[in-house]
Amino acid sequence: DVKVTQSSRYLVKRTGEKVFLECVQDMDHENMFWYRQDPGLGLRLIYFSYDVKMKEKGDIPEGYSVSREKKERFSLILESASTNQTSMYLCASSLVDFSNQPQHFGDGTRLSIL
Amino acid sequence: SQQGEEDPQALSIQEGENATMNCSYKTSINNLQWYRQNSGRGLVHLILIRSNEREKHSGRLRVTLDTSKKSSSLLITASRAADTASYFCATDTGAGGTSYGKLTFGQGTILTVHP
């Protein structure tokens, strides 16, 4: 079974801090994704990556950056955390097979910015 | 508005009954996927149906796809209390190799199954 591991289930940070959310997958998947999930808004794509050192903006990239130095690890960075970034963050991965592949999700990180 | 929109937003049924959730979308798709999310957890993939397929089964799950109406439905038969969760449809609208498997999710249907 594919395992996608997010480093923290719960995280509390202060406004202005630089925050790192880490995600690791163990199935050699090429694609990795970061979403945020908010009540009434569903899942929204922040960034995705289709290869090491490659990244593409999703629908809501403002205030975020990402890093993919190794194939198995995809990091989401909040450069200067703000209260409106309080949310549930979900990481996912999938095989590249040019679509028709499901995404595999981690358990999420519930981030609170005070 | 969202590419995928689920209906109803919430559904409450008794154990043993069938549950039907619907999803509508706006643009052409490569495939449509259904996911389940237990409270406070990540999403779990349930079933994927390609744009050239009309129906797919997996255990107690049945998914239909009508590309002419741009809609899909998920049927859970003989529901159990353990089926209580949120269910999301997601569409892959990318053109072949450029999609990278990117999905657009709907807002989900909250299903509650009472014992």
Short mmCIF file of C-alpha atoms in Angstrom, two decimals:
data_model
loop_
_atom_site.label_atom_id
_atom_site.label_comp_id
_atom_site.label_asym_id
_atom_site.label_seq_id
_atom_site.Cartn_x
_atom_site.Cartn_y
_atom_site.Cartn_z
CA ASP A 1 0.00 0.00 0.00
CA VAL A 2 1.08 3.53 -0.74
CA LYS A 3 1.94 5.51 2.33
CA VAL A 4 1.94 9.29 2.35
CA THR A 5 3.21 10.69 5.63
CA GLN A 6 2.76 14.26 6.77
CA SER A 7 5.15 15.30 9.50
CA SER A 8 2.61 16.77 11.93
CA ARG A 9 -1.10 16.15 12.56
CA TYR A 10 -1.49 19.41 14.48
CA LEU A 11 0.66 22.54 14.41
CA VAL A 12 0.31 25.92 16.09
CA LYS A 13 2.41 28.84 14.89
CA ARG A 14 2.45 32.60 15.29
CA THR A 15 1.76 35.31 12.73
CA GLY A 16 4.86 36.20 10.74
CA GLU A 17 6.66 32.93 11.36
CA LYS A 18 8.09 30.87 8.50
CA VAL A 19 6.32 27.52 8.57
CA PHE A 20 7.42 24.27 6.94
CA LEU A 21 5.01 21.40 6.26
CA GLU A 22 6.68 18.18 5.20
CA CYS A 23 5.29 15.31 3.15
CA VAL A 24 6.98 12.01 2.29
CA GLN A 25 5.69 9.21 0.05
CA ASP A 26 7.16 5.73 -0.21
CA MET A 27 5.95 4.54 -3.62
CA ASP A 28 8.27 6.35 -6.02
CA HIS A 29 5.44 8.53 -7.34
CA GLU A 30 6.39 11.29 -9.73
CA ASN A 31 3.48 13.65 -8.94
CA MET A 32 2.96 15.30 -5.60
CA PHE A 33 0.34 17.84 -4.55
CA TRP A 34 -0.46 20.24 -1.72
CA TYR A 35 -4.07 21.21 -0.98
CA ARG A 36 -5.79 23.22 1.69
CA GLN A 37 -9.26 22.28 2.87
CA ASP A 38 -11.66 24.78 4.39
CA PRO A 39 -15.32 24.35 5.36
CA GLY A 40 -17.62 25.22 2.48
CA LEU A 41 -14.72 25.56 0.04
CA GLY A 42 -13.67 21.94 -0.43
CA LEU A 43 -10.09 21.12 -1.45
CA ARG A 44 -8.13 23.76 -3.28
CA LEU A 45 -4.81 23.06 -4.99
CA ILE A 46 -1.91 25.20 -3.79
CA TYR A 47 1.05 23.76 -5.71
CA PHE A 48 2.00 20.53 -7.41
CA SER A 49 5.20 18.94 -8.65
CA TYR A 50 5.68 16.40 -11.42
CA ASP A 51 9.39 15.77 -10.93
CA VAL A 52 12.30 16.64 -8.69
CA LYS A 53 12.93 20.38 -8.66
CA MET A 54 9.85 20.95 -10.87
CA LYS A 55 6.83 22.80 -9.54
CA GLU A 56 3.65 24.35 -10.88
CA LYS A 57 1.25 26.80 -9.26
CA GLY A 58 -2.19 25.57 -8.44
CA ASP A 59 -5.30 27.66 -7.87
CA ILE A 60 -4.22 29.49 -4.70
CA PRO A 61 -0.39 29.78 -4.57
CA GLU A 62 -0.21 33.25 -3.01
CA GLY A 63 1.64 33.27 0.30
CA TYR A 64 3.08 29.79 -0.26
CA SER A 65 6.14 28.24 -1.84
CA VAL A 66 7.27 24.64 -2.26
CA SER A 67 10.44 22.61 -2.45
CA ARG A 68 11.11 19.22 -4.01
CA GLU A 69 14.77 18.32 -3.69
CA LYS A 70 14.17 14.56 -3.55
CA LYS A 71 11.53 12.52 -5.34
CA GLU A 72 9.92 11.23 -2.15
CA ARG A 73 9.66 14.55 -0.32
CA PHE A 74 7.54 17.61 -1.06
CA SER A 75 7.61 20.56 1.32
CA LEU A 76 5.12 23.40 1.63
CA ILE A 77 6.46 26.67 3.00
CA LEU A 78 4.46 29.54 4.41
CA GLU A 79 6.91 32.39 4.01
CA SER A 80 5.28 34.67 6.60
CA ALA A 81 2.31 32.98 8.22
CA SER A 82 -0.95 34.88 8.51
CA THR A 83 -4.17 34.05 10.33
CA ASN A 84 -6.01 33.44 7.04
CA GLN A 85 -3.69 30.49 6.44
CA THR A 86 -5.24 28.62 9.36
CA SER A 87 -6.55 25.51 7.66
CA MET A 88 -6.27 21.77 7.10
CA TYR A 89 -3.39 21.01 4.71
CA LEU A 90 -3.39 17.79 2.72
CA CYS A 91 -0.56 16.27 0.73
CA ALA A 92 -1.10 13.71 -2.04
CA SER A 93 0.93 11.75 -4.58
CA SER A 94 0.23 9.84 -7.78
CA LEU A 95 1.96 7.97 -10.55
CA VAL A 96 2.71 9.85 -13.73
CA ASP A 97 0.98 7.59 -16.21
CA PHE A 98 -0.48 10.66 -17.99
CA SER A 99 -3.67 10.79 -15.95
CA ASN A 100 -6.09 8.00 -15.06
CA GLN A 101 -4.25 7.48 -11.81
CA PRO A 102 -5.75 8.03 -8.36
CA GLN A 103 -4.16 10.31 -5.80
CA HIS A 104 -3.04 8.94 -2.45
CA PHE A 105 -3.43 11.27 0.51
CA GLY A 106 -1.73 11.77 3.83
CA ASP A 107 -3.76 12.26 7.01
CA GLY A 108 -3.42 16.03 6.88
CA THR A 109 -1.92 18.72 9.07
CA ARG A 110 -4.31 20.97 10.94
CA LEU A 111 -2.45 24.27 11.13
CA SER A 112 -3.47 27.13 13.41
CA ILE A 113 -1.87 30.54 13.04
CA LEU A 114 -2.30 32.73 16.12
CA SER B 1 -17.74 28.05 -9.19
CA GLN B 2 -16.32 24.57 -8.66
CA GLN B 3 -15.77 22.21 -11.58
CA GLY B 4 -17.40 19.45 -9.58
CA GLU B 5 -20.45 20.11 -7.46
CA GLU B 6 -22.01 17.45 -5.28
CA ASP B 7 -25.64 17.07 -4.44
CA PRO B 8 -26.97 16.79 -1.80
CA GLN B 9 -24.64 18.64 0.56
CA ALA B 10 -25.75 16.36 3.38
CA LEU B 11 -27.56 13.01 3.47
CA SER B 12 -28.89 11.18 6.52
CA ILE B 13 -30.13 7.59 6.22
CA GLN B 14 -30.68 4.43 8.27
CA GLU B 15 -28.39 1.43 8.17
CA GLY B 16 -29.35 -0.94 5.37
CA GLU B 17 -30.69 1.79 3.09
CA ASN B 18 -29.01 2.84 -0.13
CA ALA B 19 -27.25 6.19 -0.43
CA THR B 20 -27.00 8.08 -3.69
CA MET B 21 -24.77 11.10 -4.24
CA ASN B 22 -24.56 13.11 -7.42
CA CYS B 23 -21.80 15.16 -9.01
CA SER B 24 -22.05 17.64 -11.86
CA TYR B 25 -19.16 19.21 -13.72
CA LYS B 26 -18.71 21.85 -16.40
CA THR B 27 -15.91 20.94 -18.81
CA SER B 28 -14.89 17.75 -20.60
CA ILE B 29 -12.94 15.24 -18.54
CA ASN B 30 -10.38 12.45 -18.84
CA ASN B 31 -11.80 10.71 -15.83
CA LEU B 32 -13.88 11.27 -12.73
CA GLN B 33 -12.92 9.93 -9.33
CA TRP B 34 -14.73 9.48 -6.03
CA TYR B 35 -13.01 9.82 -2.67
CA ARG B 36 -14.08 9.31 0.91
CA GLN B 37 -12.90 11.27 3.95
CA ASN B 38 -13.49 10.24 7.54
CA SER B 39 -13.65 13.10 10.01
CA GLY B 40 -10.25 14.71 10.54
CA ARG B 41 -8.43 12.33 8.21
CA GLY B 42 -7.08 12.36 4.65
CA LEU B 43 -9.00 11.32 1.56
CA VAL B 44 -9.17 7.72 0.44
CA HIS B 45 -9.65 6.85 -3.23
CA LEU B 46 -12.78 4.78 -3.90
CA ILE B 47 -13.24 4.43 -7.63
CA LEU B 48 -12.12 5.95 -10.94
CA ILE B 49 -14.28 6.00 -14.05
CA ARG B 50 -12.83 6.97 -17.42
CA SER B 51 -14.64 9.27 -19.81
CA ASN B 52 -15.40 6.37 -22.19
CA GLU B 53 -16.96 4.25 -19.42
CA ARG B 54 -20.58 4.46 -18.32
CA GLU B 55 -20.71 2.36 -15.18
CA LYS B 56 -18.29 0.82 -12.72
CA HIS B 57 -18.70 -1.38 -9.65
CA SER B 58 -16.53 -2.01 -6.63
CA GLY B 59 -18.05 -4.06 -3.83
CA ARG B 60 -21.10 -2.14 -2.55
CA LEU B 61 -20.21 0.90 -4.67
CA ARG B 62 -21.67 1.65 -8.08
CA VAL B 63 -20.62 4.68 -10.08
CA THR B 64 -22.27 5.91 -13.25
CA LEU B 65 -21.05 8.56 -15.65
CA ASP B 66 -23.13 10.47 -18.19
CA THR B 67 -20.80 12.65 -20.24
CA SER B 68 -23.68 14.12 -22.25
CA LYS B 69 -25.17 15.52 -19.03
CA LYS B 70 -21.76 16.09 -17.43
CA SER B 71 -22.83 14.23 -14.34
CA SER B 72 -21.93 11.22 -12.23
CA SER B 73 -23.55 9.39 -9.36
CA LEU B 74 -22.18 7.26 -6.54
CA LEU B 75 -24.48 4.62 -5.09
CA ILE B 76 -23.64 2.87 -1.83
CA THR B 77 -25.89 -0.14 -1.34
CA ALA B 78 -26.87 -1.63 2.02
CA SER B 79 -25.18 1.17 3.93
CA ARG B 80 -23.50 0.65 7.29
CA ALA B 81 -22.75 3.02 10.15
CA ALA B 82 -19.08 2.75 9.16
CA ASP B 83 -19.93 4.40 5.81
CA THR B 84 -20.49 7.68 7.68
CA ALA B 85 -18.01 10.11 6.06
CA SER B 86 -17.72 12.90 3.51
CA TYR B 87 -17.66 11.89 -0.14
CA PHE B 88 -16.00 13.94 -2.85
CA CYS B 89 -16.00 13.74 -6.59
CA ALA B 90 -12.93 14.95 -8.47
CA THR B 91 -12.39 15.54 -12.15
CA ASP B 92 -9.25 15.22 -14.24
CA THR B 93 -9.64 17.67 -17.10
CA GLY B 94 -6.07 17.70 -18.37
CA ALA B 95 -5.19 17.03 -21.99
CA GLY B 96 -3.22 13.82 -22.01
CA GLY B 97 0.36 14.25 -20.89
CA THR B 98 -0.05 17.80 -19.69
CA SER B 99 -2.46 17.06 -16.88
CA TYR B 100 0.02 15.53 -14.42
CA GLY B 101 -3.01 13.91 -12.85
CA LYS B 102 -4.22 17.24 -11.51
CA LEU B 103 -7.72 17.00 -10.01
CA THR B 104 -10.42 19.52 -9.24
CA PHE B 105 -12.54 18.56 -6.24
CA GLY B 106 -16.13 19.33 -5.41
CA GLN B 107 -17.25 20.47 -1.99
CA GLY B 108 -18.43 17.05 -0.93
CA THR B 109 -21.51 15.31 0.44
CA ILE B 110 -21.66 14.56 4.16
CA LEU B 111 -23.22 11.13 4.63
CA THR B 112 -24.52 10.06 8.03
CA VAL B 113 -25.70 6.48 8.45
CA HIS B 114 -27.66 5.86 11.66
CA PRO B 115 -27.42 2.40 13.27
#
